[in-house]
Amino acid sequence: MMTPDLSSPFAMPTPALLLDEKRMMQNIARLARRAERLGVSLRPHVKTAKSVDVARRLTGGASGPITVSTLAEAEVFFDAGHYDILYAVGIAPQKLERVQALRARGCDLVVILDCDAQAQAVVQSDVPALIEIDSDGHRGGLRPDDPSLVRIGRTLHDAGCLRGVITHAGESYTVRGVAAHADFAELERKAAVSAVGALHDAGLPCPVVSVGSTPTAHAARDLIGVTELRAGVYMFFDLVMAGIDVCAVDDIAISVLTTVIGHQPAKGWTMIDAGWMALSRDRGTAAQDVDQGYGLICDVNGNVLPDLIVSSANQEHGIISHRSGVDGAMPYMPVGTRLRILPNHACATAAQHDRYNVLPQDGGPMQIWPRFGGW
């Protein structure tokens, strides 16, 4: 029987979520430099991290602008000192009371919308809003030439609630490579700027022009006419982002620590204690050129073990095997061996955990950073 090495920084119970602070800080710095070169402000999306400690590093320790996807995030991050917050999910009228409560406490919380019903609810609540623009047919929003754009803009403006426009190039996740992502970034920019032109032609101001997705933020050629850039998963990255060439596998900053619990030699399986409750059910790489199953296998120090993936996941059991098309015997990993699994989708995997076990960039002892959830 293998005796656990209690002196190891990886001696904690598994499965556990690990965060490599050095990689994270390199990822943060990379996009910050890019936003500066493009001449726009950066409004990080904190939905992936849901961590005050991570947000503090995203904004350089200051109370910089952030994007959230839930009102729970807005409340937690406001309490932590962030007052310039964009709630980037279409507003439901029933949520406006919580928005008002935060604004009454001094939070400059802005919502987004794309229809008359939302606009009427927003102006009755005296809440500022951005109009969502559809730049690529991926989700919600108005096309820049939609006649209702100016009507909604006027409704908001007359009540003093019009802040600007927002778009998100969600379809950029479906293509691979810098050139393709740059093309989507230009579609995103043009849609937003065109919407601004329509509002200006109607005599309506549009001070905020907000664009962004992680692929387009890293590939945009220019952002003329844009005021701010948003991105979310970039601080951690994941296998989906690596699969479309936004980052390298070595840039991925989070992983799930797991323990080998058994073997099925005849099937070519190694069993681990991280199932979909630890990894999530996200199979975002399944449609990519390389299917990474439920995650890519690394040794305990984070070195990728070639052609080994979590090929199947039950609730608390994961099955490691060779990826499809790879022959040969599985490497033998004794029961008790610690491994790390790189996630398909950082947002989904992190959501399964309540803390980050942080490997500090200064080489000091492991730290615990709390993580929260909810809506």
Short mmCIF file of N, CA, C and O in Angstrom, two decimals, residues 30-106:
data_model
loop_
_atom_site.label_atom_id
_atom_site.label_comp_id
_atom_site.label_asym_id
_atom_site.label_seq_id
_atom_site.Cartn_x
_atom_site.Cartn_y
_atom_site.Cartn_z
N ARG A 30 -1.04 39.53 -19.91
CA ARG A 30 -1.09 39.46 -21.38
C ARG A 30 -2.26 40.27 -21.93
O ARG A 30 -2.08 41.07 -22.85
N LEU A 31 -3.46 40.09 -21.36
CA LEU A 31 -4.61 40.82 -21.90
C LEU A 31 -4.58 42.28 -21.49
O LEU A 31 -5.02 43.15 -22.25
N ALA A 32 -4.07 42.58 -20.31
CA ALA A 32 -3.96 43.98 -19.89
C ALA A 32 -3.07 44.77 -20.85
O ALA A 32 -3.40 45.90 -21.23
N ARG A 33 -1.96 44.15 -21.25
CA ARG A 33 -1.08 44.83 -22.22
C ARG A 33 -1.79 45.02 -23.55
O ARG A 33 -1.64 46.07 -24.20
N ARG A 34 -2.56 44.05 -23.95
CA ARG A 34 -3.25 44.14 -25.24
C ARG A 34 -4.30 45.25 -25.23
O ARG A 34 -4.42 46.01 -26.18
N ALA A 35 -5.08 45.32 -24.16
CA ALA A 35 -6.08 46.37 -24.06
C ALA A 35 -5.43 47.75 -24.11
O ALA A 35 -5.94 48.67 -24.75
N GLU A 36 -4.29 47.87 -23.45
CA GLU A 36 -3.57 49.16 -23.46
C GLU A 36 -3.13 49.51 -24.88
O GLU A 36 -3.26 50.66 -25.31
N ARG A 37 -2.61 48.52 -25.61
CA ARG A 37 -2.18 48.78 -27.00
C ARG A 37 -3.35 49.15 -27.89
O ARG A 37 -3.21 49.97 -28.80
N LEU A 38 -4.51 48.57 -27.63
CA LEU A 38 -5.69 48.85 -28.44
C LEU A 38 -6.38 50.15 -28.04
O LEU A 38 -7.31 50.61 -28.71
N GLY A 39 -5.97 50.73 -26.93
CA GLY A 39 -6.50 52.02 -26.51
C GLY A 39 -7.88 51.97 -25.90
O GLY A 39 -8.65 52.93 -26.02
N VAL A 40 -8.21 50.86 -25.23
CA VAL A 40 -9.51 50.72 -24.59
C VAL A 40 -9.31 50.32 -23.13
O VAL A 40 -8.27 49.78 -22.75
N SER A 41 -10.33 50.57 -22.33
CA SER A 41 -10.29 50.09 -20.95
C SER A 41 -10.69 48.62 -20.93
O SER A 41 -11.37 48.13 -21.83
N LEU A 42 -10.24 47.92 -19.92
CA LEU A 42 -10.53 46.49 -19.77
C LEU A 42 -11.51 46.30 -18.62
O LEU A 42 -11.28 46.80 -17.52
N ARG A 43 -12.60 45.59 -18.92
CA ARG A 43 -13.61 45.30 -17.89
C ARG A 43 -13.67 43.79 -17.74
O ARG A 43 -14.46 43.11 -18.40
N PRO A 44 -12.83 43.20 -16.88
CA PRO A 44 -12.79 41.74 -16.76
C PRO A 44 -14.14 41.17 -16.31
O PRO A 44 -14.86 41.79 -15.51
N HIS A 45 -14.44 40.00 -16.84
CA HIS A 45 -15.64 39.28 -16.42
C HIS A 45 -15.23 38.34 -15.29
O HIS A 45 -14.37 37.48 -15.48
N VAL A 46 -15.87 38.48 -14.14
CA VAL A 46 -15.48 37.68 -12.97
C VAL A 46 -16.36 36.44 -12.78
O VAL A 46 -16.26 35.77 -11.75
N LYS A 47 -17.19 36.12 -13.77
CA LYS A 47 -18.08 34.96 -13.63
C LYS A 47 -17.30 33.65 -13.55
O LYS A 47 -17.75 32.70 -12.91
N THR A 48 -16.15 33.57 -14.21
CA THR A 48 -15.37 32.34 -14.19
C THR A 48 -14.79 32.11 -12.80
O THR A 48 -14.89 31.02 -12.24
N ALA A 49 -14.18 33.15 -12.25
CA ALA A 49 -13.45 33.01 -10.99
C ALA A 49 -14.37 32.98 -9.77
O ALA A 49 -14.16 32.19 -8.85
N LYS A 50 -15.36 33.88 -9.75
CA LYS A 50 -16.22 34.03 -8.56
C LYS A 50 -15.38 34.01 -7.28
O LYS A 50 -15.67 33.30 -6.32
N SER A 51 -14.36 34.83 -7.28
CA SER A 51 -13.42 34.88 -6.17
C SER A 51 -12.94 36.31 -5.97
O SER A 51 -12.47 36.94 -6.92
N VAL A 52 -13.07 36.81 -4.75
CA VAL A 52 -12.59 38.15 -4.44
C VAL A 52 -11.07 38.22 -4.61
O VAL A 52 -10.53 39.22 -5.10
N ASP A 53 -10.38 37.16 -4.24
CA ASP A 53 -8.92 37.15 -4.35
C ASP A 53 -8.47 37.22 -5.81
O ASP A 53 -7.51 37.93 -6.13
N VAL A 54 -9.15 36.52 -6.69
CA VAL A 54 -8.82 36.58 -8.11
C VAL A 54 -9.16 37.95 -8.68
O VAL A 54 -8.37 38.54 -9.42
N ALA A 55 -10.32 38.48 -8.32
CA ALA A 55 -10.74 39.79 -8.83
C ALA A 55 -9.75 40.87 -8.43
O ALA A 55 -9.46 41.79 -9.20
N ARG A 56 -9.20 40.76 -7.23
CA ARG A 56 -8.23 41.75 -6.77
C ARG A 56 -7.00 41.76 -7.68
O ARG A 56 -6.42 42.81 -7.96
N ARG A 57 -6.63 40.60 -8.17
CA ARG A 57 -5.47 40.51 -9.06
C ARG A 57 -5.83 40.93 -10.48
O ARG A 57 -4.99 41.47 -11.21
N LEU A 58 -7.07 40.71 -10.88
CA LEU A 58 -7.51 41.14 -12.21
C LEU A 58 -7.47 42.66 -12.34
O LEU A 58 -7.19 43.19 -13.42
N THR A 59 -7.75 43.35 -11.27
CA THR A 59 -7.84 44.81 -11.32
C THR A 59 -6.65 45.49 -10.64
O THR A 59 -6.70 46.68 -10.31
N GLY A 60 -5.58 44.74 -10.44
CA GLY A 60 -4.36 45.32 -9.88
C GLY A 60 -4.51 45.82 -8.47
O GLY A 60 -3.80 46.74 -8.05
N GLY A 61 -5.44 45.22 -7.73
CA GLY A 61 -5.63 45.62 -6.34
C GLY A 61 -6.53 46.82 -6.16
O GLY A 61 -6.88 47.18 -5.04
N ALA A 62 -6.94 47.45 -7.27
CA ALA A 62 -7.82 48.61 -7.19
C ALA A 62 -9.27 48.17 -7.39
O ALA A 62 -9.56 47.03 -7.71
N SER A 63 -10.19 49.11 -7.21
CA SER A 63 -11.61 48.80 -7.40
C SER A 63 -12.01 49.08 -8.84
O SER A 63 -12.89 49.88 -9.12
N GLY A 64 -11.33 48.44 -9.77
CA GLY A 64 -11.58 48.69 -11.18
C GLY A 64 -12.90 48.15 -11.66
O GLY A 64 -13.59 47.42 -10.96
N PRO A 65 -13.28 48.51 -12.90
CA PRO A 65 -14.55 48.04 -13.46
C PRO A 65 -14.54 46.54 -13.68
O PRO A 65 -13.52 45.96 -14.07
N ILE A 66 -15.67 45.89 -13.42
CA ILE A 66 -15.81 44.46 -13.63
C ILE A 66 -17.15 44.15 -14.30
O ILE A 66 -18.07 44.98 -14.30
N THR A 67 -17.23 42.96 -14.85
CA THR A 67 -18.46 42.42 -15.43
C THR A 67 -18.90 41.24 -14.60
O THR A 67 -18.05 40.45 -14.16
N VAL A 68 -20.20 41.10 -14.38
CA VAL A 68 -20.73 39.94 -13.65
C VAL A 68 -21.85 39.29 -14.46
O VAL A 68 -22.42 39.91 -15.36
N SER A 69 -22.16 38.05 -14.09
CA SER A 69 -23.25 37.34 -14.78
C SER A 69 -24.39 36.99 -13.84
O SER A 69 -25.40 36.43 -14.28
N THR A 70 -24.25 37.29 -12.54
CA THR A 70 -25.32 37.07 -11.58
C THR A 70 -25.37 38.25 -10.62
O THR A 70 -24.36 38.92 -10.39
N LEU A 71 -26.53 38.44 -10.02
CA LEU A 71 -26.62 39.50 -9.01
C LEU A 71 -25.91 39.09 -7.72
O LEU A 71 -25.45 39.96 -6.97
N ALA A 72 -25.80 37.80 -7.48
CA ALA A 72 -25.00 37.35 -6.33
C ALA A 72 -23.55 37.81 -6.49
O ALA A 72 -22.92 38.26 -5.53
N GLU A 73 -23.02 37.71 -7.70
CA GLU A 73 -21.67 38.21 -7.96
C GLU A 73 -21.60 39.71 -7.70
O GLU A 73 -20.66 40.21 -7.07
N ALA A 74 -22.59 40.44 -8.21
CA ALA A 74 -22.59 41.89 -8.02
C ALA A 74 -22.56 42.24 -6.54
O ALA A 74 -21.82 43.13 -6.10
N GLU A 75 -23.34 41.54 -5.74
CA GLU A 75 -23.42 41.82 -4.31
C GLU A 75 -22.10 41.51 -3.60
O GLU A 75 -21.60 42.31 -2.80
N VAL A 76 -21.52 40.35 -3.90
CA VAL A 76 -20.27 39.97 -3.24
C VAL A 76 -19.15 40.91 -3.63
O VAL A 76 -18.38 41.38 -2.77
N PHE A 77 -19.03 41.21 -4.92
CA PHE A 77 -17.92 42.04 -5.35
C PHE A 77 -18.10 43.50 -4.94
O PHE A 77 -17.11 44.20 -4.68
N PHE A 78 -19.32 43.98 -4.86
CA PHE A 78 -19.52 45.33 -4.33
C PHE A 78 -19.10 45.39 -2.87
O PHE A 78 -18.41 46.33 -2.44
N ASP A 79 -19.48 44.39 -2.08
CA ASP A 79 -19.08 44.35 -0.68
C ASP A 79 -17.56 44.29 -0.54
O ASP A 79 -17.00 44.70 0.49
N ALA A 80 -16.88 43.77 -1.57
CA ALA A 80 -15.42 43.68 -1.55
C ALA A 80 -14.75 44.95 -2.08
O ALA A 80 -13.52 45.00 -2.17
N GLY A 81 -15.55 45.97 -2.45
CA GLY A 81 -14.97 47.24 -2.85
C GLY A 81 -15.08 47.61 -4.32
O GLY A 81 -14.59 48.66 -4.73
N HIS A 82 -15.73 46.78 -5.13
CA HIS A 82 -15.92 47.10 -6.56
C HIS A 82 -17.26 47.81 -6.73
O HIS A 82 -18.31 47.23 -6.40
N TYR A 83 -17.24 49.01 -7.24
CA TYR A 83 -18.49 49.76 -7.36
C TYR A 83 -18.93 49.97 -8.82
O TYR A 83 -20.08 50.31 -9.07
N ASP A 84 -18.02 49.78 -9.79
CA ASP A 84 -18.34 49.97 -11.21
C ASP A 84 -18.59 48.59 -11.82
O ASP A 84 -17.66 47.88 -12.21
N ILE A 85 -19.87 48.19 -11.87
CA ILE A 85 -20.22 46.80 -12.20
C ILE A 85 -21.24 46.76 -13.33
O ILE A 85 -22.26 47.45 -13.29
N LEU A 86 -20.96 45.94 -14.32
CA LEU A 86 -21.88 45.68 -15.42
C LEU A 86 -22.47 44.28 -15.27
O LEU A 86 -21.74 43.29 -15.22
N TYR A 87 -23.79 44.21 -15.17
CA TYR A 87 -24.50 42.92 -15.08
C TYR A 87 -24.87 42.54 -16.51
O TYR A 87 -25.85 43.01 -17.07
N ALA A 88 -24.05 41.66 -17.11
CA ALA A 88 -24.13 41.41 -18.56
C ALA A 88 -25.00 40.22 -18.93
O ALA A 88 -24.64 39.38 -19.76
N VAL A 89 -26.17 40.14 -18.32
CA VAL A 89 -27.20 39.18 -18.70
C VAL A 89 -28.50 39.97 -18.82
O VAL A 89 -28.79 40.81 -17.95
N GLY A 90 -29.25 39.71 -19.88
CA GLY A 90 -30.49 40.46 -20.07
C GLY A 90 -31.32 40.55 -18.80
O GLY A 90 -31.57 39.54 -18.14
N ILE A 91 -31.76 41.76 -18.46
CA ILE A 91 -32.42 41.96 -17.17
C ILE A 91 -33.85 41.44 -17.18
O ILE A 91 -34.61 41.66 -18.13
N ALA A 92 -34.19 40.73 -16.13
CA ALA A 92 -35.59 40.34 -15.89
C ALA A 92 -36.18 41.39 -14.95
O ALA A 92 -35.56 41.76 -13.94
N PRO A 93 -37.39 41.89 -15.24
CA PRO A 93 -37.96 42.94 -14.39
C PRO A 93 -38.00 42.58 -12.91
O PRO A 93 -37.82 43.45 -12.05
N GLN A 94 -38.19 41.29 -12.61
CA GLN A 94 -38.28 40.86 -11.21
C GLN A 94 -36.96 41.06 -10.45
O GLN A 94 -36.95 41.05 -9.22
N LYS A 95 -35.87 41.23 -11.17
CA LYS A 95 -34.56 41.39 -10.51
C LYS A 95 -34.21 42.85 -10.25
O LYS A 95 -33.19 43.14 -9.60
N LEU A 96 -35.03 43.76 -10.72
CA LEU A 96 -34.67 45.17 -10.62
C LEU A 96 -34.69 45.68 -9.18
O LEU A 96 -33.95 46.62 -8.85
N GLU A 97 -35.46 45.05 -8.32
CA GLU A 97 -35.47 45.48 -6.92
C GLU A 97 -34.09 45.25 -6.28
O GLU A 97 -33.60 46.10 -5.53
N ARG A 98 -33.46 44.10 -6.61
CA ARG A 98 -32.10 43.85 -6.08
C ARG A 98 -31.09 44.82 -6.69
O ARG A 98 -30.16 45.26 -6.02
N VAL A 99 -31.29 45.13 -7.97
CA VAL A 99 -30.41 46.11 -8.62
C VAL A 99 -30.53 47.47 -7.93
O VAL A 99 -29.52 48.12 -7.61
N GLN A 100 -31.76 47.89 -7.68
CA GLN A 100 -31.99 49.17 -7.01
C GLN A 100 -31.35 49.20 -5.62
O GLN A 100 -30.79 50.22 -5.20
N ALA A 101 -31.44 48.08 -4.91
CA ALA A 101 -30.88 48.02 -3.56
C ALA A 101 -29.37 48.23 -3.59
O ALA A 101 -28.81 48.94 -2.74
N LEU A 102 -28.72 47.62 -4.56
CA LEU A 102 -27.27 47.81 -4.69
C LEU A 102 -26.94 49.25 -5.08
O LEU A 102 -26.00 49.85 -4.55
N ARG A 103 -27.69 49.80 -6.00
CA ARG A 103 -27.44 51.17 -6.42
C ARG A 103 -27.66 52.15 -5.27
O ARG A 103 -26.93 53.13 -5.13
N ALA A 104 -28.65 51.86 -4.43
CA ALA A 104 -28.92 52.73 -3.28
C ALA A 104 -27.76 52.72 -2.30
O ALA A 104 -27.57 53.70 -1.55
N ARG A 105 -26.97 51.67 -2.31
CA ARG A 105 -25.81 51.57 -1.42
C ARG A 105 -24.55 52.20 -2.03
O ARG A 105 -23.50 52.19 -1.41
N GLY A 106 -24.66 52.70 -3.26
CA GLY A 106 -23.53 53.37 -3.89
C GLY A 106 -22.88 52.62 -5.02
O GLY A 106 -21.86 53.07 -5.57
#
